[in-house]
CSV table of C-alpha atoms in Angstrom, one decimal:
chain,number,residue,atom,x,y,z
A,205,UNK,CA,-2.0,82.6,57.2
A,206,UNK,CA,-1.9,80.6,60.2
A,207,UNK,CA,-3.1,83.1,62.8
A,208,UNK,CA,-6.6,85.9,62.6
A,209,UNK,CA,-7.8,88.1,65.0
A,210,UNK,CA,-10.8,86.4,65.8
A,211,UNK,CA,-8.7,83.5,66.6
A,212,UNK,CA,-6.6,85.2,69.0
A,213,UNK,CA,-9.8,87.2,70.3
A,214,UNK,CA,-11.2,83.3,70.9
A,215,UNK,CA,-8.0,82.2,72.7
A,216,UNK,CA,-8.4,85.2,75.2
A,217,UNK,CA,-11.6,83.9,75.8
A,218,UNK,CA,-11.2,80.4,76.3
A,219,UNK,CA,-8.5,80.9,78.6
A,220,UNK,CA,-11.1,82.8,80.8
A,221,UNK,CA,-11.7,81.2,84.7
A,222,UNK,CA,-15.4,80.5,84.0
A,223,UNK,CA,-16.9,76.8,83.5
A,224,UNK,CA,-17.9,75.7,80.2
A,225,UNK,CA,-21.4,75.9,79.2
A,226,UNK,CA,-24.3,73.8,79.9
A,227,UNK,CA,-24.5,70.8,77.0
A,228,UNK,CA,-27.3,71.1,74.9
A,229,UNK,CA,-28.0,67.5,73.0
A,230,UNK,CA,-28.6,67.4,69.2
A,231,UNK,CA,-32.0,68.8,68.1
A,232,UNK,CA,-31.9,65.3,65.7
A,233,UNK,CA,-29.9,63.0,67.3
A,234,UNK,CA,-30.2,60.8,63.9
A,235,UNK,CA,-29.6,62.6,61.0
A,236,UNK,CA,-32.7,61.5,58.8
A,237,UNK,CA,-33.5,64.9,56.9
A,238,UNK,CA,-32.8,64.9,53.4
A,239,UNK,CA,-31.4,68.5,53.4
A,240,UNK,CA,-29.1,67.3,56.0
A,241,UNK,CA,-27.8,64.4,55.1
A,242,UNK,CA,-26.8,65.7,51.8
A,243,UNK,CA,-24.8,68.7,53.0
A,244,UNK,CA,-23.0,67.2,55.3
A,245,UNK,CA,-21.9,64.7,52.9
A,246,UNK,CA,-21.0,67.6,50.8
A,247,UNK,CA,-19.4,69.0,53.7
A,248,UNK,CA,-16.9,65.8,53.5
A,249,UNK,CA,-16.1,66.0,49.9
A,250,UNK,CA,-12.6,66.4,49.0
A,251,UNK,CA,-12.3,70.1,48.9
A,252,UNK,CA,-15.9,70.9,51.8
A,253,UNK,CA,-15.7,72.4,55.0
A,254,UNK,CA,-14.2,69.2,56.7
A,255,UNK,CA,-11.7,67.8,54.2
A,256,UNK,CA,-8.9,69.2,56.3
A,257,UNK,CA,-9.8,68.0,59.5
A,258,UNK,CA,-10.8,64.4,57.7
A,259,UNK,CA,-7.1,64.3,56.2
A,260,UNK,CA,-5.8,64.9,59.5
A,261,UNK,CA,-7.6,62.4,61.4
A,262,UNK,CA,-7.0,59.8,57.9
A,263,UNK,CA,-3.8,59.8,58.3
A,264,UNK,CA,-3.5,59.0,62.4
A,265,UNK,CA,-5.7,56.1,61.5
A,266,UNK,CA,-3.8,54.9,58.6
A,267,UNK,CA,-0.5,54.7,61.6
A,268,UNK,CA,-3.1,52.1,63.8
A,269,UNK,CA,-4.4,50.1,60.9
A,270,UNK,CA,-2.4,46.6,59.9
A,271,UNK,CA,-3.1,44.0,57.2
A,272,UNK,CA,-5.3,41.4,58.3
A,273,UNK,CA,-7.4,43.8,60.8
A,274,UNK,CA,-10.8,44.0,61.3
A,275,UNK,CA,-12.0,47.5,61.9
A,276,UNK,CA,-15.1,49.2,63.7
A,277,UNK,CA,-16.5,52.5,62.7
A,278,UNK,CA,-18.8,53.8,65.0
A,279,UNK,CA,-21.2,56.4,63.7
A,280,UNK,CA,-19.6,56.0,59.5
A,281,UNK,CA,-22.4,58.3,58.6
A,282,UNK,CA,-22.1,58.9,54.4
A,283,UNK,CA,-18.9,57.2,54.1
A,284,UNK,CA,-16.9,60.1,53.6
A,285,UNK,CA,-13.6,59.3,56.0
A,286,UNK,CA,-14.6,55.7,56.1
A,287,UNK,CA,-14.0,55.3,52.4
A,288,UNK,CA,-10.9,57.1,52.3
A,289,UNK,CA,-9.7,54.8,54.8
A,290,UNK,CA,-10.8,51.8,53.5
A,291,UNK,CA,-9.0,52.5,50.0
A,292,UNK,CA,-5.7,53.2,51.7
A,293,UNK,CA,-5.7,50.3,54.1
A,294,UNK,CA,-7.3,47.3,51.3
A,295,UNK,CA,-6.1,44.6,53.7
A,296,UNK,CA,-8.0,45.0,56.2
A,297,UNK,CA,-12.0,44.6,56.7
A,298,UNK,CA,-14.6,47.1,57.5
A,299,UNK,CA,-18.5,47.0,59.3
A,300,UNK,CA,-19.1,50.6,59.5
A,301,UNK,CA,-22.2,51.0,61.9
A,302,UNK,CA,-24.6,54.3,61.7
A,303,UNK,CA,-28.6,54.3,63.1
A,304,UNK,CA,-29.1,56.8,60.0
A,305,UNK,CA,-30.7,54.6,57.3
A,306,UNK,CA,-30.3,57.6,55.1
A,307,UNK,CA,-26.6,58.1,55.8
A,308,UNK,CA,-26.1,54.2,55.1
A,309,UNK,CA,-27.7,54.4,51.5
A,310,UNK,CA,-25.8,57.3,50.8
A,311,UNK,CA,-22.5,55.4,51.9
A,312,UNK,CA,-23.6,51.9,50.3
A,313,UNK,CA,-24.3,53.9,47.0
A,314,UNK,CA,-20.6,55.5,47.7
A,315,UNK,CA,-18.9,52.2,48.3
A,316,UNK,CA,-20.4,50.5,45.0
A,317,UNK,CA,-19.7,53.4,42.7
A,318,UNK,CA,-15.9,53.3,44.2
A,319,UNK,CA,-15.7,49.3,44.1
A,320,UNK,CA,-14.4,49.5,47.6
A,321,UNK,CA,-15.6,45.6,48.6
A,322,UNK,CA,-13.8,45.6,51.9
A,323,UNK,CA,-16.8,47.6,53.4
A,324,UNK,CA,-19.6,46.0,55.4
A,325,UNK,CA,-22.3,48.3,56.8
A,326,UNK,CA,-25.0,48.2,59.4
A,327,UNK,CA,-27.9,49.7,60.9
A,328,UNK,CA,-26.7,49.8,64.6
A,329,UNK,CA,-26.6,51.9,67.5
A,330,UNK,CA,-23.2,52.5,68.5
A,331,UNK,CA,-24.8,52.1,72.5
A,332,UNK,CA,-25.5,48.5,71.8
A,333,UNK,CA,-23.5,46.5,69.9
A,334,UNK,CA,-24.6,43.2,70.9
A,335,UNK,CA,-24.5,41.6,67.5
A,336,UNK,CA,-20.5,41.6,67.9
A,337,UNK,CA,-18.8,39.5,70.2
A,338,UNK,CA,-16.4,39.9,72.8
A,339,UNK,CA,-13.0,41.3,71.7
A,340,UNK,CA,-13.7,41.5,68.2
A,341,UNK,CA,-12.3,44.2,66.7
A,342,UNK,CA,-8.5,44.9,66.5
A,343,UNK,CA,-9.4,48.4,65.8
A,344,UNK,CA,-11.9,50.9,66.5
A,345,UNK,CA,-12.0,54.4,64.9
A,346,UNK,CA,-15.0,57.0,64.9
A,347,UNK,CA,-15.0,60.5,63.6
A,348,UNK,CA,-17.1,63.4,64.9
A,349,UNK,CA,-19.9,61.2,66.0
A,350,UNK,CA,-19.6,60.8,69.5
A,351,UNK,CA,-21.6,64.3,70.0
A,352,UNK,CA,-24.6,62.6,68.7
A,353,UNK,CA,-25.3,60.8,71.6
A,354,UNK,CA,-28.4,62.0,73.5
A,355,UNK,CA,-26.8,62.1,77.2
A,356,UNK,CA,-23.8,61.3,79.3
A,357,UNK,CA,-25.3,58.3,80.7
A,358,UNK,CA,-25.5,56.8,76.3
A,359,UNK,CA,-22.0,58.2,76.1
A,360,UNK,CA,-21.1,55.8,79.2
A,361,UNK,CA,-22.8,52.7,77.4
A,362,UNK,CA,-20.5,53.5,74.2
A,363,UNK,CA,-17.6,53.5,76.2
A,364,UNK,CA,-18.6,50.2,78.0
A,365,UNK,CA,-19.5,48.5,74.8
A,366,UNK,CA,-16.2,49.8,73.1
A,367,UNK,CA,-14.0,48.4,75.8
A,368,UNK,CA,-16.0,45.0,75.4
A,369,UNK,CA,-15.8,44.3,71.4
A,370,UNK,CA,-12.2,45.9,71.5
A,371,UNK,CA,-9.4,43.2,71.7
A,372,UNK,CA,-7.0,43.1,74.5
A,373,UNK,CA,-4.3,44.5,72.4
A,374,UNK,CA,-6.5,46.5,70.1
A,375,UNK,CA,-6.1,49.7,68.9
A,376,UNK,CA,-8.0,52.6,68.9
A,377,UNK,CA,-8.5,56.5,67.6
A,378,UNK,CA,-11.9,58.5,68.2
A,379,UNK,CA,-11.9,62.5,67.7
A,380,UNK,CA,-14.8,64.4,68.1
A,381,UNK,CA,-15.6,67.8,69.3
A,382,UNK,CA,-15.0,68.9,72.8
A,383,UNK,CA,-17.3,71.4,74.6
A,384,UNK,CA,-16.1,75.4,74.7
A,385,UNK,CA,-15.8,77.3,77.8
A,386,UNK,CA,-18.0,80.3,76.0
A,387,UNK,CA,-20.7,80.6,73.0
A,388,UNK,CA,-19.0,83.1,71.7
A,389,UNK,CA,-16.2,80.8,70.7
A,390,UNK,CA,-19.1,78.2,68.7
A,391,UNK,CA,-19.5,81.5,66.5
A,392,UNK,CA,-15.9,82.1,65.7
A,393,UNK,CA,-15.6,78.2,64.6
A,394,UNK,CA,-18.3,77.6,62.8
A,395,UNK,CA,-17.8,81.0,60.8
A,396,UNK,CA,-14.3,80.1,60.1
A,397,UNK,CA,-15.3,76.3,58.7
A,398,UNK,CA,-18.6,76.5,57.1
A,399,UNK,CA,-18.5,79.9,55.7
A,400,UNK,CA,-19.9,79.6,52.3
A,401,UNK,CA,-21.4,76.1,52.9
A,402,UNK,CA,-25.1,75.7,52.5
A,403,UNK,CA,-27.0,77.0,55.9
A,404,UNK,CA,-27.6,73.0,56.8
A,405,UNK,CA,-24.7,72.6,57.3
A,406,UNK,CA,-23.3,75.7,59.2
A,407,UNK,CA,-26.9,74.8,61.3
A,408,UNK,CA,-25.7,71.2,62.5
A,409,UNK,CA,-21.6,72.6,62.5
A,410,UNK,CA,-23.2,74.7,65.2
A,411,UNK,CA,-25.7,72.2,67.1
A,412,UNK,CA,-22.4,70.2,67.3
A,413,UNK,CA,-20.3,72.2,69.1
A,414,UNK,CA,-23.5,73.3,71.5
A,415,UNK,CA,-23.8,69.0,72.3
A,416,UNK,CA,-20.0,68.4,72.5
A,417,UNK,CA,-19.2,66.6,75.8
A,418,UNK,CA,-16.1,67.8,77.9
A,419,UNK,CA,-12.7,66.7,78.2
A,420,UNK,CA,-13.2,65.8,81.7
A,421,UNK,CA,-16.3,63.6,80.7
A,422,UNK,CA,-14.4,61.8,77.8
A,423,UNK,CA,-11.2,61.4,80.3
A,424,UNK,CA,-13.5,60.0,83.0
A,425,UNK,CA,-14.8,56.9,80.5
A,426,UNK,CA,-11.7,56.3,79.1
A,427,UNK,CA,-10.2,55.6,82.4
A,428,UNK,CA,-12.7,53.6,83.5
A,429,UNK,CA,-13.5,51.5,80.5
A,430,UNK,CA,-10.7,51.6,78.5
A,431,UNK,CA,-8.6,50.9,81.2
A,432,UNK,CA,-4.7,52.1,80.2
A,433,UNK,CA,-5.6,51.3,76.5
A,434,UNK,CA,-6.0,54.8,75.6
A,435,UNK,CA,-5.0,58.1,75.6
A,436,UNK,CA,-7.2,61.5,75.3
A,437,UNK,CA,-5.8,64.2,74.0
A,438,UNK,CA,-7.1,67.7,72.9
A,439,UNK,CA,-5.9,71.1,71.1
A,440,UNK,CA,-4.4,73.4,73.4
A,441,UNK,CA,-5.8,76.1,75.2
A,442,UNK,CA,-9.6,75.4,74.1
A,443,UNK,CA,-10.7,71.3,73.8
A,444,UNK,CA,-12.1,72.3,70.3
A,445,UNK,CA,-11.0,68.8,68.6
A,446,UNK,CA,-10.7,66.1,71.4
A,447,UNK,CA,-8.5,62.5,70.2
A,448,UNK,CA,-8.8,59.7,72.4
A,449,UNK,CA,-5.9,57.1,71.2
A,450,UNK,CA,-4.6,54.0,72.4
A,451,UNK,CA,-2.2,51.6,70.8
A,452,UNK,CA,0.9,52.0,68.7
A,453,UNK,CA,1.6,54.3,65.5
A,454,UNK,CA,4.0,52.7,62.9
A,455,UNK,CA,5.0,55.5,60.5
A,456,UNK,CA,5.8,52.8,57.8
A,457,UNK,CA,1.8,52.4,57.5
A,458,UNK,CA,1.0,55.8,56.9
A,459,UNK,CA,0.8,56.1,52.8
A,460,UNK,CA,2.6,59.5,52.6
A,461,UNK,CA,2.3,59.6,48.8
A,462,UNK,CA,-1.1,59.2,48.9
A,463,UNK,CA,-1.9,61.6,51.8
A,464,UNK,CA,0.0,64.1,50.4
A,465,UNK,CA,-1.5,64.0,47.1
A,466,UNK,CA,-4.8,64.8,48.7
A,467,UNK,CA,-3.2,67.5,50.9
A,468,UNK,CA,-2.2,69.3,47.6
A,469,UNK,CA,-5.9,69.5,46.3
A,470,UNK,CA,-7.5,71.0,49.3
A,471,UNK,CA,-8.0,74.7,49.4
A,472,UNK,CA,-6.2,76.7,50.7
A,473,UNK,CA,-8.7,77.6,53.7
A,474,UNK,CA,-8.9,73.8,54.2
A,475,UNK,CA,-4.9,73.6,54.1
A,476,UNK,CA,-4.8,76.0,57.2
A,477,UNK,CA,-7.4,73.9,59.0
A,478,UNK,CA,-4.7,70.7,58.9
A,479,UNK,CA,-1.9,72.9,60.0
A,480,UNK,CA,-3.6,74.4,62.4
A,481,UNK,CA,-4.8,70.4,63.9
A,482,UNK,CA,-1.1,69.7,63.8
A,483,UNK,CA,-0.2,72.6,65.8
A,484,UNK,CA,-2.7,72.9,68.3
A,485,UNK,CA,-2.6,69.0,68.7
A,486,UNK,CA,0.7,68.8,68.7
A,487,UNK,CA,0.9,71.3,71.3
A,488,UNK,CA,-1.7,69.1,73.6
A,489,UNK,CA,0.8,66.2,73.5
A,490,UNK,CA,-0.7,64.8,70.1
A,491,UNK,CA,2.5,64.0,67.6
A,492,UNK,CA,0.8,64.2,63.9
A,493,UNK,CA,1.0,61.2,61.4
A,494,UNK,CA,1.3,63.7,58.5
């Protein structure tokens, strides 16, 4: 069922006149905790509370991604996403970047026991990435990890340092959350996509959407640093999910076999969270690559 009553309840109150509320930055703004670390990787498995949303966002990456590319991930955290991309996309190269050294092992121990070798990760802050050169990368992706990022002025630097490394003609997707007009909304989502998760996790799916930056904010780096390379994009009505993407799709790339073999195996509550991206996005202007 595509639609509920709290989700039209939230639509009447995101479409409300008032501002939206005051960021508050992560309590942890490196995931280190044990406890943490380890449901939010269970969070990503194949069937957790953001299988959908990572199918989604795989398969918009897989349209960017050629042979031959090299490919940032900025905040790769456990390796969930990064390693389904990585397997779908074998001609191309990796360095996936994270300042969790906890989230690396649990990637590293991911990547080995896959035998995906086209992986490279490091310990880096996605603020300074002075250890890669100028126009580097012919691709740049990041999933749900811009949020992290302690103020507006660190966002800034990770815009600056993206527009640097990126090449010329590079390509690009980021999505992340984008900040809510009221709290009531952070209830309604984070009740809908953790509910039966462990409490870590429905704690940091909540601390998530409370340090989401705005539209506005994201619109106003993109402009600046990415210069006409990009695009952001967000679901309609309320900026829950916010896409910034720049560069051409090519549907040929997008392993449709594969993608929808995975569709098939989600549950169903995670099925309705990937319609419900393709709608919403698709009504913000966002075509889906699904």
């Amino acid at each position: 069922m595509l639609f509920d009553f709290g989700l039209l309840k939230t639509i009447w109150r995101e479409t409300g006149t008032h501002p939206p509320f005051t960021r508050t930055p992560e309590t942890d703004l490196v995931m280190n905790d044990e406890g943490s670390v380890l449901a939010y990787e269970k969070g990503g498995r194949p069937t957790g509370a953001l299988a959908g949303a990572y199918l989604y966002h795989l398969a918009q990456m897989c349209a960017l991604i050629k042979s031959g590319d090299l490919v940032l991930d900025l905040g790769c955290g456990p390796g969930n996403l990064l390693a389904q991309v990585a397997k779908l996309n074998p001609r191309a190269e990796f360095i996936g970047v994270d300042l969790s050294e906890s989230m690396l092992a649990l990637a590293d121990l991911r990547f080995r026991q896959a035998e995906i070798p086209n992986v490279e990760l490091q310990l880096a802050d996605m603020t300074r990435l002075s250890q890669f050169g100028d126009a580097s990368f012919d691709t740049i992706i990041s999933s749900m990890a811009l949020h992290h990022l302690p103020d507006i002025s660190a966002l800034e630097c990770c815009f600056s340092e993206m527009g640097r490394v990126l090449r010329p003609n590079g390509r690009i997707y980021l999505n992340d959350f984008g900040r809510l007009k009221c709290r009531e909304s952070v209830g309604y989502f984070v009740g809908r996509a953790a509910a039966g998760e462990e409490q870590a996790l429905v704690d940091d799916y909540t601390q998530s959407l409370h340090a989401a930056f705005s539209k506005e904010e994201f619109e106003a780096l993109v402009a600046r640093y990415l210069q006409g390379r990009a695009r952001v994009f967000s679901t309609i009505i309320s900026p829950l999910t916010v896409v910034i993407k720049g560069g051409s799709s090519s549907p040929s790339l997008v392993p449709k076999r594969e993608l929808d073999m995975i569709y098939r195996a989600l549950p169903a509550p995670r099925k309705n969270d990937v319609q419900q991206l393709k709608l919403f996005l698709r009504l913000g202007g966002l075509p889906s690559a699904l």
